[in-house]
Amino acid sequence: AQKVTQAQTEISVVEKEDVTLDCVYETRDTTYYLFWYKQPPSGELVFLIRRNSFDEQNEISGRYSWNFQKSTSSFNFTITASQVVDSAVYFCALSDQLYNQGGKLIFGQGTELSVKP
Amino acid sequence: DSGVTQTPKHLITATGQRVTLRCSPRSGDLSVYWYQQSLDQGLQFLIQYYNGEERAKGNILERFSAQQFPDLHSELNLSSLELGDSALYFCASSVGEEVERDRGTDTQYFGPGTRLTVL
C-alpha cells in the first residue's frame, strides 16, 4: 500500500535559520512521483515541486532545495535562510499512477512550519 | 493564483441538507480532482474526472456524487449532510494529456477550496 509519513507535526524556527522537513514514503511500484505542496494560512494549496522516481537528481530553487534518496525512500525539503513568509503547512504527496490512469495523490499529514522574526 | 476557481468560498448549512460545490479548471486542463481536508482525516482524494468521464474513485461516500460537464467545469454534490462532513473541499486540475507523457504524470494545481460548515 502507498503511504506518506511526515513525522514532524510542527517545527518552529527563528528567521534566517535553515530548516529541513522530512518525508518518507512507501510504495511497491518502481515508477512513482513525489510532490511537495505548501498551504499558507490563507488556505490554498500551492504546488512547489514534482520529482519522478527515475530522476534522482536533487533540485535547488532559490532558497528551496529537495533531497531525493531512493535507498531510504525519502524526499526531504530544506528551506535555507527561512523567512516569516515561509510559515505554512507543508505537505509531501505520492502518486504511482500514469497521467491517464487516475492520478490521485496520497498526502502525508503535513508539517506546520512557524518562522518567527 | 493557480487558475483553478472554486465557488462558493464558504458554505454554512444544516444537517440533512444538500449542497453543490463548483469548480472551474485551468484553461486547457482536462482532468479534475476533488479532495477533502479535515482535521482527523487529513487530505483525502475523493474522485477524478477526465474529459467528462469518471477516471478514479477514492474514499467518497455514497451520499456524495460528482460530475464533469462538457465545458469541463465540475460539481461535487453532497447530500444528507452530517456534522462530520464539515471540511475544506479542494478541487484540482491537471493537463491529463500526452504532452506530459514523457514525464509520466502531470501536476495537479489546486483551487482555493470551499470551506463547508455543517451545523
Tab-separated table of C-alpha atoms in Angstrom:
chain	number	residue	atom	x	y	z
A	1	ALA	CA	0.000	0.000	0.000
A	2	GLN	CA	1.052	3.547	-0.583
A	3	LYS	CA	1.819	5.716	2.375
A	4	VAL	CA	3.491	9.045	3.095
A	5	THR	CA	4.825	9.864	6.525
A	6	GLN	CA	5.763	13.306	7.728
A	7	ALA	CA	6.893	12.613	11.251
A	8	GLN	CA	7.370	16.267	12.171
A	9	THR	CA	3.978	17.687	13.076
A	10	GLU	CA	5.238	21.161	13.982
A	11	ILE	CA	8.541	22.940	13.604
A	12	SER	CA	9.371	26.357	14.947
A	13	VAL	CA	12.464	28.278	13.866
A	14	VAL	CA	13.771	31.804	14.034
A	15	GLU	CA	14.122	33.788	10.841
A	16	LYS	CA	17.299	33.079	8.847
A	17	GLU	CA	17.676	29.592	10.267
A	18	ASP	CA	17.796	26.651	7.873
A	19	VAL	CA	15.084	24.045	8.306
A	20	THR	CA	14.538	20.587	6.833
A	21	LEU	CA	11.136	18.964	6.512
A	22	ASP	CA	11.223	15.185	6.369
A	23	CYS	CA	9.138	12.971	4.118
A	24	VAL	CA	9.260	9.178	3.989
A	25	TYR	CA	7.145	7.246	1.534
A	26	GLU	CA	6.095	3.653	0.893
A	27	THR	CA	5.133	2.173	-2.439
A	28	ARG	CA	5.555	-1.165	-4.188
A	29	ASP	CA	5.827	0.422	-7.594
A	30	THR	CA	9.129	1.041	-9.295
A	31	THR	CA	7.791	4.128	-11.046
A	32	TYR	CA	6.194	6.784	-8.906
A	33	TYR	CA	6.018	10.530	-8.449
A	34	LEU	CA	6.610	12.718	-5.438
A	35	PHE	CA	5.332	16.211	-4.764
A	36	TRP	CA	5.571	18.983	-2.225
A	37	TYR	CA	2.751	21.457	-1.654
A	38	LYS	CA	2.576	24.496	0.602
A	39	GLN	CA	-0.582	25.564	2.441
A	40	PRO	CA	-0.188	29.114	3.801
A	41	PRO	CA	-2.570	30.469	6.444
A	42	SER	CA	-4.888	31.674	3.673
A	43	GLY	CA	-5.672	28.019	2.996
A	44	GLU	CA	-4.892	27.368	-0.643
A	45	LEU	CA	-2.560	24.555	-1.715
A	46	VAL	CA	0.413	25.756	-3.712
A	47	PHE	CA	2.474	23.373	-5.830
A	48	LEU	CA	6.209	23.527	-5.144
A	49	ILE	CA	7.895	20.613	-6.892
A	50	ARG	CA	7.393	17.280	-8.637
A	51	ARG	CA	10.016	14.528	-8.747
A	52	ASN	CA	9.892	11.329	-10.799
A	53	SER	CA	11.306	8.161	-9.282
A	54	PHE	CA	13.605	7.619	-12.238
A	55	ASP	CA	15.209	11.030	-11.787
A	56	GLU	CA	17.336	11.060	-8.654
A	57	GLN	CA	18.928	14.429	-9.170
A	58	ASN	CA	18.461	16.801	-6.312
A	59	GLU	CA	16.968	20.165	-7.076
A	60	ILE	CA	17.521	23.691	-5.873
A	61	SER	CA	15.199	26.601	-6.463
A	62	GLY	CA	16.310	29.763	-4.743
A	63	ARG	CA	16.172	29.132	-1.001
A	64	TYR	CA	14.419	25.812	-1.509
A	65	SER	CA	16.142	22.502	-2.101
A	66	TRP	CA	14.969	18.929	-2.256
A	67	ASN	CA	16.913	15.761	-1.462
A	68	PHE	CA	15.511	12.607	-3.044
A	69	GLN	CA	17.019	9.346	-1.782
A	70	LYS	CA	15.523	6.164	-3.169
A	71	SER	CA	17.631	3.991	-0.869
A	72	THR	CA	15.890	5.400	2.184
A	73	SER	CA	12.557	6.210	0.479
A	74	SER	CA	12.860	9.815	1.493
A	75	PHE	CA	12.170	13.123	-0.220
A	76	ASN	CA	13.227	15.846	2.178
A	77	PHE	CA	12.715	19.570	1.725
A	78	THR	CA	15.135	22.194	3.009
A	79	ILE	CA	14.498	25.906	3.309
A	80	THR	CA	17.666	27.933	3.635
A	81	ALA	CA	17.638	31.249	5.498
A	82	SER	CA	13.966	30.908	6.395
A	83	GLN	CA	11.671	33.923	6.316
A	84	VAL	CA	8.408	34.717	8.069
A	85	VAL	CA	6.581	34.276	4.757
A	86	ASP	CA	7.650	30.622	4.762
A	87	SER	CA	5.282	29.980	7.678
A	88	ALA	CA	2.782	27.440	6.387
A	89	VAL	CA	1.820	23.807	6.438
A	90	TYR	CA	3.874	21.771	4.006
A	91	PHE	CA	2.581	18.543	2.507
A	92	CYS	CA	4.502	15.776	0.831
A	93	ALA	CA	2.488	13.638	-1.601
A	94	LEU	CA	2.922	10.471	-3.654
A	95	SER	CA	1.339	9.206	-6.857
A	96	ASP	CA	2.087	5.996	-8.706
A	97	GLN	CA	-0.398	6.473	-11.489
A	98	LEU	CA	0.292	7.427	-15.020
A	99	TYR	CA	-1.497	10.541	-16.191
A	100	ASN	CA	-4.159	8.566	-17.996
A	101	GLN	CA	-4.860	6.007	-15.287
A	102	GLY	CA	-6.087	8.119	-12.438
A	103	GLY	CA	-3.511	10.276	-10.758
A	104	LYS	CA	-4.722	10.517	-7.194
A	105	LEU	CA	-2.306	11.978	-4.682
A	106	ILE	CA	-1.603	10.310	-1.354
A	107	PHE	CA	-0.737	13.049	1.126
A	108	GLY	CA	1.246	12.987	4.323
A	109	GLN	CA	-0.234	14.565	7.409
A	110	GLY	CA	1.681	17.775	6.863
A	111	THR	CA	4.319	19.689	8.803
A	112	GLU	CA	3.377	23.062	10.217
A	113	LEU	CA	6.339	25.399	9.970
A	114	SER	CA	6.380	28.539	12.047
A	115	VAL	CA	9.116	31.072	11.319
A	116	LYS	CA	9.433	33.720	13.990
A	117	PRO	CA	11.043	37.122	13.393
B	1	ASP	CA	-3.210	32.189	-8.371
B	2	SER	CA	-3.344	28.642	-9.766
B	3	GLY	CA	-6.043	29.399	-12.332
B	4	VAL	CA	-8.460	26.948	-10.735
B	5	THR	CA	-11.588	28.595	-9.367
B	6	GLN	CA	-13.994	27.270	-6.785
B	7	THR	CA	-17.314	28.616	-5.582
B	8	PRO	CA	-18.548	29.319	-3.060
B	9	LYS	CA	-15.630	30.106	-0.774
B	10	HIS	CA	-17.659	29.417	2.350
B	11	LEU	CA	-20.830	27.444	2.879
B	12	ILE	CA	-22.774	27.055	6.087
B	13	THR	CA	-25.700	24.685	6.178
B	14	ALA	CA	-27.616	22.345	8.442
B	15	THR	CA	-27.551	18.595	8.886
B	16	GLY	CA	-29.645	16.712	6.375
B	17	GLN	CA	-29.276	19.365	3.697
B	18	ARG	CA	-27.761	19.087	0.230
B	19	VAL	CA	-25.126	21.402	-1.260
B	20	THR	CA	-23.279	21.747	-4.554
B	21	LEU	CA	-19.683	22.851	-4.852
B	22	ARG	CA	-18.446	24.129	-8.165
B	23	CYS	CA	-15.007	24.038	-9.760
B	24	SER	CA	-13.626	25.501	-12.972
B	25	PRO	CA	-10.281	24.013	-14.043
B	26	ARG	CA	-7.343	25.882	-15.528
B	27	SER	CA	-7.749	26.727	-19.171
B	28	GLY	CA	-6.815	23.668	-21.230
B	29	ASP	CA	-6.857	21.158	-18.358
B	30	LEU	CA	-8.967	18.081	-18.942
B	31	SER	CA	-8.680	16.376	-15.559
B	32	VAL	CA	-10.459	17.499	-12.422
B	33	TYR	CA	-9.901	16.031	-8.968
B	34	TRP	CA	-11.778	16.516	-5.709
B	35	TYR	CA	-10.159	16.263	-2.277
B	36	GLN	CA	-11.457	16.650	1.255
B	37	GLN	CA	-9.328	18.124	4.032
B	38	SER	CA	-10.444	17.546	7.602
B	39	LEU	CA	-8.625	17.677	10.908
B	40	ASP	CA	-8.987	13.982	11.646
B	41	GLN	CA	-8.552	12.534	8.116
B	42	GLY	CA	-6.130	14.998	6.601
B	43	LEU	CA	-6.176	15.436	2.819
B	44	GLN	CA	-8.116	12.626	1.160
B	45	PHE	CA	-8.727	12.009	-2.526
B	46	LEU	CA	-12.407	11.707	-3.407
B	47	ILE	CA	-12.811	11.375	-7.160
B	48	GLN	CA	-11.280	12.247	-10.540
B	49	TYR	CA	-12.860	13.090	-13.879
B	50	TYR	CA	-11.110	13.213	-17.203
B	51	ASN	CA	-12.814	14.954	-20.104
B	52	GLY	CA	-16.270	14.253	-18.722
B	53	GLU	CA	-15.725	10.675	-17.613
B	54	GLU	CA	-15.061	9.310	-14.162
B	55	ARG	CA	-11.457	8.085	-14.055
B	56	ALA	CA	-10.719	7.176	-10.444
B	57	LYS	CA	-12.578	6.940	-7.186
B	58	GLY	CA	-11.232	7.249	-3.672
B	59	ASN	CA	-12.830	7.457	-0.268
B	60	ILE	CA	-16.003	9.093	-1.482
B	61	LEU	CA	-19.179	8.443	0.447
B	62	GLU	CA	-22.301	7.225	-1.336
B	63	ARG	CA	-24.024	10.431	-0.235
B	64	PHE	CA	-21.528	12.344	-2.368
B	65	SER	CA	-21.513	12.485	-6.134
B	66	ALA	CA	-19.722	14.465	-8.796
B	67	GLN	CA	-19.778	15.137	-12.488
B	68	GLN	CA	-17.808	16.979	-15.106
B	69	PHE	CA	-19.704	18.908	-17.729
B	70	PRO	CA	-18.921	19.409	-21.449
B	71	ASP	CA	-17.340	22.800	-20.698
B	72	LEU	CA	-15.072	20.869	-18.271
B	73	HIS	CA	-16.257	22.506	-15.080
B	74	SER	CA	-17.120	20.093	-12.312
B	75	GLU	CA	-19.598	19.945	-9.475
B	76	LEU	CA	-19.440	17.987	-6.254
B	77	ASN	CA	-22.818	17.250	-4.709
B	78	LEU	CA	-23.033	16.455	-1.024
B	79	SER	CA	-26.358	15.263	0.339
B	80	SER	CA	-27.857	14.217	3.687
B	81	LEU	CA	-25.112	16.237	5.285
B	82	GLU	CA	-23.735	15.245	8.662
B	83	LEU	CA	-21.642	17.174	11.158
B	84	GLY	CA	-18.638	15.109	10.153
B	85	ASP	CA	-18.836	16.389	6.581
B	86	SER	CA	-17.598	19.768	7.744
B	87	ALA	CA	-14.289	20.204	5.972
B	88	LEU	CA	-12.341	22.109	3.354
B	89	TYR	CA	-13.080	20.733	-0.104
B	90	PHE	CA	-10.471	21.253	-2.779
B	91	CYS	CA	-10.690	20.910	-6.484
B	92	ALA	CA	-7.534	20.410	-8.533
B	93	SER	CA	-6.953	20.233	-12.239
B	94	SER	CA	-4.226	18.901	-14.477
B	95	VAL	CA	-3.500	18.711	-18.155
B	96	GLY	CA	-4.142	14.984	-18.390
B	97	GLU	CA	-2.876	14.956	-21.932
B	98	GLU	CA	0.021	13.288	-23.683
B	99	VAL	CA	2.025	16.474	-23.504
B	100	GLU	CA	3.117	15.151	-20.142
B	101	ARG	CA	3.712	11.600	-21.336
B	102	ASP	CA	7.483	11.805	-21.191
B	103	ARG	CA	7.249	12.849	-17.596
B	104	GLY	CA	4.881	10.031	-16.719
B	105	THR	CA	2.331	12.025	-14.844
B	106	ASP	CA	1.078	15.557	-14.659
B	107	THR	CA	0.923	18.097	-11.886
B	108	GLN	CA	-2.283	18.896	-10.072
B	109	TYR	CA	-2.968	22.559	-9.406
B	110	PHE	CA	-5.380	23.290	-6.613
B	111	GLY	CA	-8.145	25.814	-6.278
B	112	PRO	CA	-8.624	27.966	-3.162
B	113	GLY	CA	-11.094	25.490	-1.641
B	114	THR	CA	-14.639	25.656	-0.310
B	115	ARG	CA	-14.999	25.584	3.453
B	116	LEU	CA	-18.152	23.690	4.360
B	117	THR	CA	-19.607	24.004	7.835
B	118	VAL	CA	-22.481	21.740	8.773
B	119	LEU	CA	-24.380	22.852	11.886
